[in-house]
mmCIF file of C-alpha atoms in Angstrom:
data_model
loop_
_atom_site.group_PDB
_atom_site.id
_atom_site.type_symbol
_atom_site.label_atom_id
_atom_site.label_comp_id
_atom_site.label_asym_id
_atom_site.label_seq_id
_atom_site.Cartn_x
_atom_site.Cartn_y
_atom_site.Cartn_z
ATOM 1 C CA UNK A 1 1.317 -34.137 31.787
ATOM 2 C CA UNK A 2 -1.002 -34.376 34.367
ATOM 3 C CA UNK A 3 -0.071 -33.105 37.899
ATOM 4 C CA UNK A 4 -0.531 -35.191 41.244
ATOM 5 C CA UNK A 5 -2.740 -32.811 42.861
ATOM 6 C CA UNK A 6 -4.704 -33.510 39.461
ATOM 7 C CA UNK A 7 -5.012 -36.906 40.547
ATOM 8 C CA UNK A 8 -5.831 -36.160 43.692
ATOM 9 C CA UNK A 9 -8.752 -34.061 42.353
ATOM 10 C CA UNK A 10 -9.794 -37.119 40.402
ATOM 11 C CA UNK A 11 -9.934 -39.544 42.880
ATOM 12 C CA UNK A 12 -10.395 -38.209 46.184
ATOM 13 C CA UNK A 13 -7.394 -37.197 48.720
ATOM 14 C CA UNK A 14 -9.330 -39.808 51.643
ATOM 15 C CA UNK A 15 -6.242 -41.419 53.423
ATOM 16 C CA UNK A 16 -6.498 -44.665 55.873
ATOM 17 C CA UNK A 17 -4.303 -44.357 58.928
ATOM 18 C CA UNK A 18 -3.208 -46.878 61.785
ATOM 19 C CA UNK A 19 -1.508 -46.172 64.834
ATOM 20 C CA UNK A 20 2.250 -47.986 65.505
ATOM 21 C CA UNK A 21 0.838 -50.199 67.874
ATOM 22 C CA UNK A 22 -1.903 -51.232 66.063
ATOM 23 C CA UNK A 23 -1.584 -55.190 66.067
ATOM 24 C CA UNK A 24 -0.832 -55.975 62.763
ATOM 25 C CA UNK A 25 -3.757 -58.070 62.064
ATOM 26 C CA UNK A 26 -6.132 -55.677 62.833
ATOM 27 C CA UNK A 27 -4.026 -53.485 60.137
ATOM 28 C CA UNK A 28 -4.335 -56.112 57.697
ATOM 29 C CA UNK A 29 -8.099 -56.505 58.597
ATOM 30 C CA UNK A 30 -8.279 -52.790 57.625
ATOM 31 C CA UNK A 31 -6.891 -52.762 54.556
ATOM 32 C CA UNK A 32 -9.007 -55.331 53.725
ATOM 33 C CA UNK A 33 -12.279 -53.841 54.606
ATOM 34 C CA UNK A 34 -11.402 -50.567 52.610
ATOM 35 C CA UNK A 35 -10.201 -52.645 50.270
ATOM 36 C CA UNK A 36 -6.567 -50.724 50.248
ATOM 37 C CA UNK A 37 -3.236 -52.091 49.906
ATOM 38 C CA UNK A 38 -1.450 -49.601 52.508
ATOM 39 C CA UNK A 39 -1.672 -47.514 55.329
ATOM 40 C CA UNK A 40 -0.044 -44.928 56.447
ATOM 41 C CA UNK A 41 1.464 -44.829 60.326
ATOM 42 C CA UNK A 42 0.604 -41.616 62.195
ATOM 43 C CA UNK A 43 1.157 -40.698 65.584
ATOM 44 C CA UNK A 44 0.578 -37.162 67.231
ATOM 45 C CA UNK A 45 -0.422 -36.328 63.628
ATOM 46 C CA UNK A 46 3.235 -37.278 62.172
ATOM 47 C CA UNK A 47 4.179 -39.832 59.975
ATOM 48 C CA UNK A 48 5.587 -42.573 60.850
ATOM 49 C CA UNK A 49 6.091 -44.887 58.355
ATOM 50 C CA UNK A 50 3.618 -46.756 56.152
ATOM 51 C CA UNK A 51 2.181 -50.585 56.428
ATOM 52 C CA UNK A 52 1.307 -52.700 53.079
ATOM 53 C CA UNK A 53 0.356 -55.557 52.176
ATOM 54 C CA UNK A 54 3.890 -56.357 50.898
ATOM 55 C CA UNK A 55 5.190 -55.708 54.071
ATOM 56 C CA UNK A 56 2.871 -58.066 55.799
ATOM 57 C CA UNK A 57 3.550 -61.107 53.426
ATOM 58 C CA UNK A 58 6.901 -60.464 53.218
ATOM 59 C CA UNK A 59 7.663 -59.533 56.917
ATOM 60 C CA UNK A 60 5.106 -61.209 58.882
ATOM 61 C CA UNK A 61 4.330 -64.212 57.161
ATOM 62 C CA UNK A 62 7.596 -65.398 55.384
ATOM 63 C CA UNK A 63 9.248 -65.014 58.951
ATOM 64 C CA UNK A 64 6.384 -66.893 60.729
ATOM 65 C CA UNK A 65 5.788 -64.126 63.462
ATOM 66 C CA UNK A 66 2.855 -64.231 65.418
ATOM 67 C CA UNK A 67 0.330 -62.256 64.151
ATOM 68 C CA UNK A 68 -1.249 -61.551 67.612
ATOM 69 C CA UNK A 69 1.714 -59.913 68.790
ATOM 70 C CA UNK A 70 3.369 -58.020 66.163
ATOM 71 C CA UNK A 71 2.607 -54.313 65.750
ATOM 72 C CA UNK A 72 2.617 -52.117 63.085
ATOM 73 C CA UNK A 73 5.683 -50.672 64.311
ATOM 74 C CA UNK A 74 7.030 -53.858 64.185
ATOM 75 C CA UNK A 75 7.186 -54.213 60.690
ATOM 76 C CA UNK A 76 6.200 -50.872 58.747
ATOM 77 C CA UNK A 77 8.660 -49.396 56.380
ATOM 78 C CA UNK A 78 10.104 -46.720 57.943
ATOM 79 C CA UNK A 79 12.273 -44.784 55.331
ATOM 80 C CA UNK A 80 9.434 -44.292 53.140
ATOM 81 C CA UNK A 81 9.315 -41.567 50.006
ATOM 82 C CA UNK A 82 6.744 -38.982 49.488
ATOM 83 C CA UNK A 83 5.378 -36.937 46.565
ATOM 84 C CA UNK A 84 4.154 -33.391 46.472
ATOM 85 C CA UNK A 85 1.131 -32.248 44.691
ATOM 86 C CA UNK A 86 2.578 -30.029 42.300
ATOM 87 C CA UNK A 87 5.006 -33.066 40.985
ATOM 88 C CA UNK A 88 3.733 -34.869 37.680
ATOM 89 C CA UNK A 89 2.690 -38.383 37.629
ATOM 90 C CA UNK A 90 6.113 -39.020 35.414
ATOM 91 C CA UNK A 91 7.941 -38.302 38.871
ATOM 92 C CA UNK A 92 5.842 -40.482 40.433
ATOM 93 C CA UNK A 93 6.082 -43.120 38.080
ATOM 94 C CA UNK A 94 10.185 -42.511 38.258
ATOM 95 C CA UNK A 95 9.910 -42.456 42.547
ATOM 96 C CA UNK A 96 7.933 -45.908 42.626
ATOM 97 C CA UNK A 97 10.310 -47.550 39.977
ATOM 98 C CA UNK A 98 13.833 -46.455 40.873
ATOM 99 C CA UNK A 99 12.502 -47.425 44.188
ATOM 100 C CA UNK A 100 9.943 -50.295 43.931
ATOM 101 C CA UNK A 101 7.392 -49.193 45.785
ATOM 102 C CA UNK A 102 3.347 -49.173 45.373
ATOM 103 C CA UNK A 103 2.370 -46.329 47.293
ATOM 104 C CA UNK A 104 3.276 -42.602 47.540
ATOM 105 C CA UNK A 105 1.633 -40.227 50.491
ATOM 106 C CA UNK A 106 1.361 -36.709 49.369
ATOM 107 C CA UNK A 107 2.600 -33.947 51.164
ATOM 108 C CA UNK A 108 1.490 -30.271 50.942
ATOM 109 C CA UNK A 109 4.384 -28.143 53.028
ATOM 110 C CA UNK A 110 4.672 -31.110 55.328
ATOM 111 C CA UNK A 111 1.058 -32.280 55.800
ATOM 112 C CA UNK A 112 -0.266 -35.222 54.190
ATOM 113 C CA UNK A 113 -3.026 -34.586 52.031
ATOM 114 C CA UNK A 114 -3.474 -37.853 50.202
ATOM 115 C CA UNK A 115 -2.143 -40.916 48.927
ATOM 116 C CA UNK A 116 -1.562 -42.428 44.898
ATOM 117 C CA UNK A 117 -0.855 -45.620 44.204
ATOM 118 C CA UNK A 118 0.936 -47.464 41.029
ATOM 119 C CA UNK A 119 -2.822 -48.370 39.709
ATOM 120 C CA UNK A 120 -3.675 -44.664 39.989
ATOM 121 C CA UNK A 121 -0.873 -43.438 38.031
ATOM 122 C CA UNK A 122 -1.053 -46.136 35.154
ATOM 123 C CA UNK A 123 -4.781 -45.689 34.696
ATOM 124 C CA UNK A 124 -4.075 -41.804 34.375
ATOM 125 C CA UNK A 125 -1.304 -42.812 31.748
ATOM 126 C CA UNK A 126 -3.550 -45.328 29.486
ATOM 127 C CA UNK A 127 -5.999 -42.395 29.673
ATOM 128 C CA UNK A 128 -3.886 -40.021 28.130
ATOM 129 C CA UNK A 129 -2.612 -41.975 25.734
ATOM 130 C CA UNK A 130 -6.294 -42.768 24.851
ATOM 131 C CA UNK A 131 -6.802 -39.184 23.997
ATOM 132 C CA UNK A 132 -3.586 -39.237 21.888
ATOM 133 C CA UNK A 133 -5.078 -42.061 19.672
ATOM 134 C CA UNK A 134 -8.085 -40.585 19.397
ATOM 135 C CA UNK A 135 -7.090 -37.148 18.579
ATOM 136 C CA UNK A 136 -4.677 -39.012 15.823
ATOM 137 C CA UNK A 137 -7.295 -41.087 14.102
ATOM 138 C CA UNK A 138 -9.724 -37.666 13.887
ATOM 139 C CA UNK A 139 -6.863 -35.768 12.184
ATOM 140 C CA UNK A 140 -5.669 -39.243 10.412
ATOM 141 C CA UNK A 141 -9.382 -39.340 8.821
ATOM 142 C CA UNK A 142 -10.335 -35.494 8.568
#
């Protein structure tokens, strides 16, 4: 089984930040122009939490705030989990459904050094069981 920092290595470790008092819509605007569904919070370097798209719709939206005047701080998810490179993507896969969450920063001895999502795990996971087929049929038909 694959490793995250294998992932990582894959797809790039390129992370999109916001500050807390980024206005939320200008977060959202973000996301949208990388075409990402999160981002994480930093301040002085530190994490602070991490914004989705989830946490918009749900938090913003559903309560009818006023997107003008809501930070990122106002709504981020605070309490958020975090993988480390050397982890496989089966405990990633276990983190993000024991805890039903999308996105996973990665942390290397404290310092973030990417980000995986759900898609990024279950494309790795279709891939490997690709192989497996493949490498079945061969030996079914040799």
């Amino acid at each position: 089984m694959k490793t995250i920092k294998q992932i990582l290595d894959i797809k790039g470790n390129k992370v999109f930040v916001t500050a807390p008092d980024t206005q939320i819509v200008d977060a959202v605007k973000e996301m949208a122009k990388m075409k990402v569904g999160a981002l994480i919070v930093l301040q002085n370097d530190e994490i602070q939490g991490i914004i989705t798209e989830q946490d918009f719709t749900r938090r913003v939206l559903l309560k009818e705030l006023d997107t003008e005047n809501t930070t990122v701080k106002d709504v981020m998810t605070k309490d958020i989990e975090v993988i480390e490179p050397k982890q496989t993507i089966n405990e990633g896969m276990e983190i993000m459904t024991i805890k039903r969450i999308r996105h996973l920063p990665v942390l290397d001895d404290g310092k973030l050094v990417g980000i995986i999502s759900i898609g990024d795990l279950v494309k790795e996971v279709i891939a490997e069981q690709e192989t497996i087929i493949e490498q079945l049929e061969q030996y079914i038909h040799s």
